[in-house]
Amino acid sequence: MWTNWGGYEVSDIRTVTMLLALRCISVSVCYKDGATDPIKLSSRQQLMAIKHVPSIIEMTSYTFYHSQSTVAVMFEFKDFQRFIEMRGEYESIPSTLLPSLKLYCGGLIAAVINLAGERFYDMEIGYKSEFGTWSTLYQVYYIWIVFFVKRNFYYTPFLWNQASIVASGFGYNGLESGQEKWDKVVGTYIWDVETCTNLTEFSNKWNWQVA
């Protein structure tokens, strides 16, 4: 596969391709639901069903929405359409300042943890012969720290991406018990990832919108 075109590096074309693939799959499934008897669909499928083929402008806007164009978070076309047209929960969006700043600060903390951790711990230690000379207990301890530090490398874009989505208003998910919810689009549930006890739970909470 070509990764350099006229001096322009495109080795990370996989990210853009993944975004496009996810959007196409989602719209295709929802369009099929739009042609299916509603009785056979769940309430959510009925809500997200697409009755008419999106226009080129709608599909392009949905695919390359600025707040998620670099991190492959997933959301439904109908949600995005309601946001653009300011319908449903988006008719009256509260101030996004504090919830977006909270997420931004969380991403900043994750960045500091990652940068500081990489100064004191070798992220490539598992590939070195030195690692094999350590005791099993110390290997487990060291790898646990390395993985934690490396996860924070990903928490930063996840949180900053979500902060951008919340700041735009798209992250608003209505009220629950009088409290504003800003979880319409979530990259990952950090607390659940850090406290899970099995790989299934981990994969379900990591890259949440895609999982």
CSV table of C-alpha atoms in Angstrom, one decimal:
chain,number,residue,atom,x,y,z
A,1,MET,CA,0.0,0.0,0.0
A,2,TRP,CA,1.3,3.5,-0.9
A,3,THR,CA,2.1,5.5,2.3
A,4,ASN,CA,3.7,8.5,0.6
A,5,TRP,CA,2.1,10.5,-2.2
A,6,GLY,CA,4.2,13.3,-3.7
A,7,GLY,CA,6.1,13.7,-0.4
A,8,TYR,CA,2.9,13.8,1.7
A,9,GLU,CA,2.9,11.1,4.3
A,10,VAL,CA,-0.4,9.2,4.5
A,11,SER,CA,0.6,6.2,6.6
A,12,ASP,CA,-2.2,6.8,9.0
A,13,ILE,CA,-4.8,6.5,6.3
A,14,ARG,CA,-6.3,3.6,8.3
A,15,THR,CA,-7.8,6.1,10.8
A,16,VAL,CA,-9.7,8.0,8.1
A,17,THR,CA,-10.7,4.8,6.4
A,18,MET,CA,-12.1,3.4,9.7
A,19,LEU,CA,-14.1,6.6,10.2
A,20,LEU,CA,-15.6,6.2,6.7
A,21,ALA,CA,-16.3,2.5,7.1
A,22,LEU,CA,-18.1,3.0,10.4
A,23,ARG,CA,-20.3,5.7,9.0
A,24,CYS,CA,-21.2,3.7,5.9
A,25,ILE,CA,-22.0,0.6,7.9
A,26,SER,CA,-24.1,2.6,10.4
A,27,VAL,CA,-26.1,4.4,7.7
A,28,SER,CA,-26.6,1.2,5.7
A,29,VAL,CA,-28.0,-0.7,8.8
A,30,CYS,CA,-30.2,2.2,9.8
A,31,TYR,CA,-31.5,2.6,6.2
A,32,LYS,CA,-32.4,-1.1,6.2
A,33,ASP,CA,-34.3,-0.6,9.4
A,34,GLY,CA,-36.1,2.3,7.8
A,35,ALA,CA,-37.5,-0.2,5.2
A,36,THR,CA,-38.4,-2.8,7.9
A,37,ASP,CA,-41.7,-3.3,9.6
A,38,PRO,CA,-41.5,-1.2,12.8
A,39,ILE,CA,-43.1,-4.1,14.8
A,40,LYS,CA,-39.9,-6.1,14.2
A,41,LEU,CA,-37.6,-3.3,15.5
A,42,SER,CA,-36.7,-2.3,19.0
A,43,SER,CA,-37.6,1.2,20.2
A,44,ARG,CA,-34.1,2.4,19.6
A,45,GLN,CA,-34.0,0.9,16.1
A,46,GLN,CA,-37.2,2.7,15.3
A,47,LEU,CA,-35.8,6.0,16.6
A,48,MET,CA,-32.6,5.7,14.6
A,49,ALA,CA,-34.1,4.3,11.4
A,50,ILE,CA,-33.4,6.2,8.2
A,51,LYS,CA,-36.4,6.6,5.8
A,52,HIS,CA,-34.7,8.5,3.0
A,53,VAL,CA,-31.1,8.3,1.6
A,54,PRO,CA,-29.0,11.1,3.1
A,55,SER,CA,-27.9,13.8,0.6
A,56,ILE,CA,-24.2,14.2,-0.3
A,57,ILE,CA,-24.0,17.2,2.0
A,58,GLU,CA,-25.6,15.3,4.9
A,59,MET,CA,-23.4,12.3,4.5
A,60,THR,CA,-20.2,14.4,4.2
A,61,SER,CA,-21.2,16.5,7.3
A,62,TYR,CA,-21.9,13.3,9.3
A,63,THR,CA,-18.7,11.6,8.2
A,64,PHE,CA,-16.3,14.5,8.7
A,65,TYR,CA,-17.9,16.2,11.7
A,66,HIS,CA,-15.0,18.3,13.0
A,67,SER,CA,-15.1,17.1,16.7
A,68,GLN,CA,-14.6,13.4,15.8
A,69,SER,CA,-12.6,13.5,12.6
A,70,THR,CA,-9.4,12.3,14.3
A,71,VAL,CA,-10.7,9.9,16.9
A,72,ALA,CA,-13.1,7.2,15.7
A,73,VAL,CA,-16.0,7.7,18.1
A,74,MET,CA,-19.3,6.4,16.7
A,75,PHE,CA,-22.7,8.1,16.7
A,76,GLU,CA,-25.9,7.6,14.8
A,77,PHE,CA,-26.9,9.6,11.8
A,78,LYS,CA,-30.3,10.4,13.2
A,79,ASP,CA,-28.7,11.8,16.4
A,80,PHE,CA,-26.5,14.0,14.3
A,81,GLN,CA,-29.4,15.1,12.1
A,82,ARG,CA,-31.4,16.2,15.2
A,83,PHE,CA,-28.4,18.1,16.4
A,84,ILE,CA,-27.9,20.0,13.1
A,85,GLU,CA,-31.6,20.7,12.8
A,86,MET,CA,-31.8,21.6,16.6
A,87,ARG,CA,-34.7,19.2,17.3
A,88,GLY,CA,-35.6,17.0,20.3
A,89,GLU,CA,-33.2,17.4,23.1
A,90,TYR,CA,-31.2,19.9,21.1
A,91,GLU,CA,-33.9,22.5,21.0
A,92,SER,CA,-32.5,24.0,24.2
A,93,ILE,CA,-28.9,23.2,24.9
A,94,PRO,CA,-27.5,24.4,28.3
A,95,SER,CA,-24.2,26.1,28.6
A,96,THR,CA,-21.4,23.8,27.5
A,97,LEU,CA,-18.5,25.7,29.2
A,98,LEU,CA,-18.1,23.8,32.5
A,99,PRO,CA,-18.7,20.3,31.3
A,100,SER,CA,-16.3,20.7,28.4
A,101,LEU,CA,-13.6,22.3,30.6
A,102,LYS,CA,-13.9,19.4,33.0
A,103,LEU,CA,-13.2,17.0,30.2
A,104,TYR,CA,-10.4,19.1,28.8
A,105,CYS,CA,-8.7,19.2,32.3
A,106,GLY,CA,-9.1,15.5,32.6
A,107,GLY,CA,-7.3,15.1,29.2
A,108,LEU,CA,-4.6,17.4,30.5
A,109,ILE,CA,-4.1,15.3,33.6
A,110,ALA,CA,-3.8,12.2,31.5
A,111,ALA,CA,-1.2,13.9,29.3
A,112,VAL,CA,0.9,14.8,32.3
A,113,ILE,CA,0.6,11.2,33.7
A,114,ASN,CA,1.8,9.8,30.3
A,115,LEU,CA,4.6,12.3,29.8
A,116,ALA,CA,5.9,11.9,33.4
A,117,GLY,CA,5.5,8.1,33.3
A,118,GLU,CA,7.5,7.8,30.1
A,119,ARG,CA,10.4,9.7,31.7
A,120,PHE,CA,10.7,7.1,34.5
A,121,TYR,CA,9.5,3.9,32.9
A,122,ASP,CA,10.8,2.3,29.7
A,123,MET,CA,7.8,1.7,27.4
A,124,GLU,CA,9.8,-0.7,25.3
A,125,ILE,CA,11.2,-2.8,28.1
A,126,GLY,CA,9.3,-5.9,27.1
A,127,TYR,CA,11.4,-6.2,23.9
A,128,LYS,CA,14.7,-6.1,25.8
A,129,SER,CA,16.8,-9.0,27.1
A,130,GLU,CA,17.0,-7.2,30.5
A,131,PHE,CA,13.3,-7.8,31.1
A,132,GLY,CA,13.9,-11.6,31.1
A,133,THR,CA,16.3,-11.3,34.0
A,134,TRP,CA,13.7,-9.8,36.4
A,135,SER,CA,11.6,-11.8,38.8
A,136,THR,CA,8.1,-12.6,37.7
A,137,LEU,CA,6.6,-10.4,40.4
A,138,TYR,CA,8.6,-7.4,39.3
A,139,GLN,CA,7.8,-8.0,35.7
A,140,VAL,CA,4.1,-8.0,36.4
A,141,TYR,CA,4.5,-4.8,38.5
A,142,TYR,CA,6.5,-3.1,35.8
A,143,ILE,CA,4.2,-4.1,32.9
A,144,TRP,CA,1.1,-3.0,34.9
A,145,ILE,CA,2.7,0.5,35.4
A,146,VAL,CA,3.7,0.7,31.7
A,147,PHE,CA,0.2,-0.3,30.5
A,148,PHE,CA,-1.3,2.3,32.8
A,149,VAL,CA,1.0,5.0,31.6
A,150,LYS,CA,0.3,4.0,27.9
A,151,ARG,CA,-3.5,4.0,28.4
A,152,ASN,CA,-3.2,7.6,29.5
A,153,PHE,CA,-1.6,8.3,26.1
A,154,TYR,CA,-5.0,7.4,24.6
A,155,TYR,CA,-7.2,8.9,27.4
A,156,THR,CA,-5.9,12.4,26.4
A,157,PRO,CA,-7.3,12.4,22.8
A,158,PHE,CA,-10.4,10.5,24.0
A,159,LEU,CA,-11.2,13.2,26.6
A,160,TRP,CA,-10.2,16.2,24.4
A,161,ASN,CA,-12.3,14.8,21.6
A,162,GLN,CA,-15.3,14.4,24.0
A,163,ALA,CA,-14.6,17.9,25.3
A,164,SER,CA,-14.9,19.3,21.8
A,165,ILE,CA,-18.1,17.4,21.2
A,166,VAL,CA,-19.6,18.6,24.4
A,167,ALA,CA,-18.5,22.2,23.7
A,168,SER,CA,-20.3,22.1,20.3
A,169,GLY,CA,-23.5,21.0,22.1
A,170,PHE,CA,-23.7,17.6,20.4
A,171,GLY,CA,-22.8,15.8,23.6
A,172,TYR,CA,-25.9,16.9,25.4
A,173,ASN,CA,-28.2,14.0,26.2
A,174,GLY,CA,-31.1,15.7,28.0
A,175,LEU,CA,-31.9,15.7,31.7
A,176,GLU,CA,-32.0,12.9,34.2
A,177,SER,CA,-33.5,13.6,37.7
A,178,GLY,CA,-33.0,17.3,37.0
A,179,GLN,CA,-29.3,16.9,36.1
A,180,GLU,CA,-27.8,17.6,32.8
A,181,LYS,CA,-26.3,14.7,30.9
A,182,TRP,CA,-23.4,15.1,28.6
A,183,ASP,CA,-22.8,11.5,27.6
A,184,LYS,CA,-24.4,11.3,24.1
A,185,VAL,CA,-21.0,10.6,22.6
A,186,VAL,CA,-18.3,9.0,24.9
A,187,GLY,CA,-14.9,7.8,23.8
A,188,THR,CA,-14.2,5.6,26.8
A,189,TYR,CA,-15.3,5.1,30.4
A,190,ILE,CA,-12.0,5.5,32.2
A,191,TRP,CA,-13.1,4.4,35.7
A,192,ASP,CA,-14.7,1.3,34.3
A,193,VAL,CA,-11.6,0.5,32.2
A,194,GLU,CA,-9.3,0.9,35.2
A,195,THR,CA,-11.4,-1.1,37.6
A,196,CYS,CA,-12.7,-3.9,35.3
A,197,THR,CA,-11.8,-7.5,36.2
A,198,ASN,CA,-12.0,-9.2,32.8
A,199,LEU,CA,-11.2,-8.6,29.1
A,200,THR,CA,-14.9,-8.6,28.0
A,201,GLU,CA,-15.7,-5.7,30.3
A,202,PHE,CA,-12.5,-3.9,29.3
A,203,SER,CA,-13.3,-4.2,25.5
A,204,ASN,CA,-16.9,-3.1,26.2
A,205,LYS,CA,-15.8,0.1,27.9
A,206,TRP,CA,-12.8,0.9,25.8
A,207,ASN,CA,-13.6,3.0,22.7
A,208,TRP,CA,-17.2,2.8,23.9
A,209,GLN,CA,-19.1,4.1,20.9
A,210,VAL,CA,-17.4,1.6,18.6
A,211,ALA,CA,-17.6,-1.4,20.9
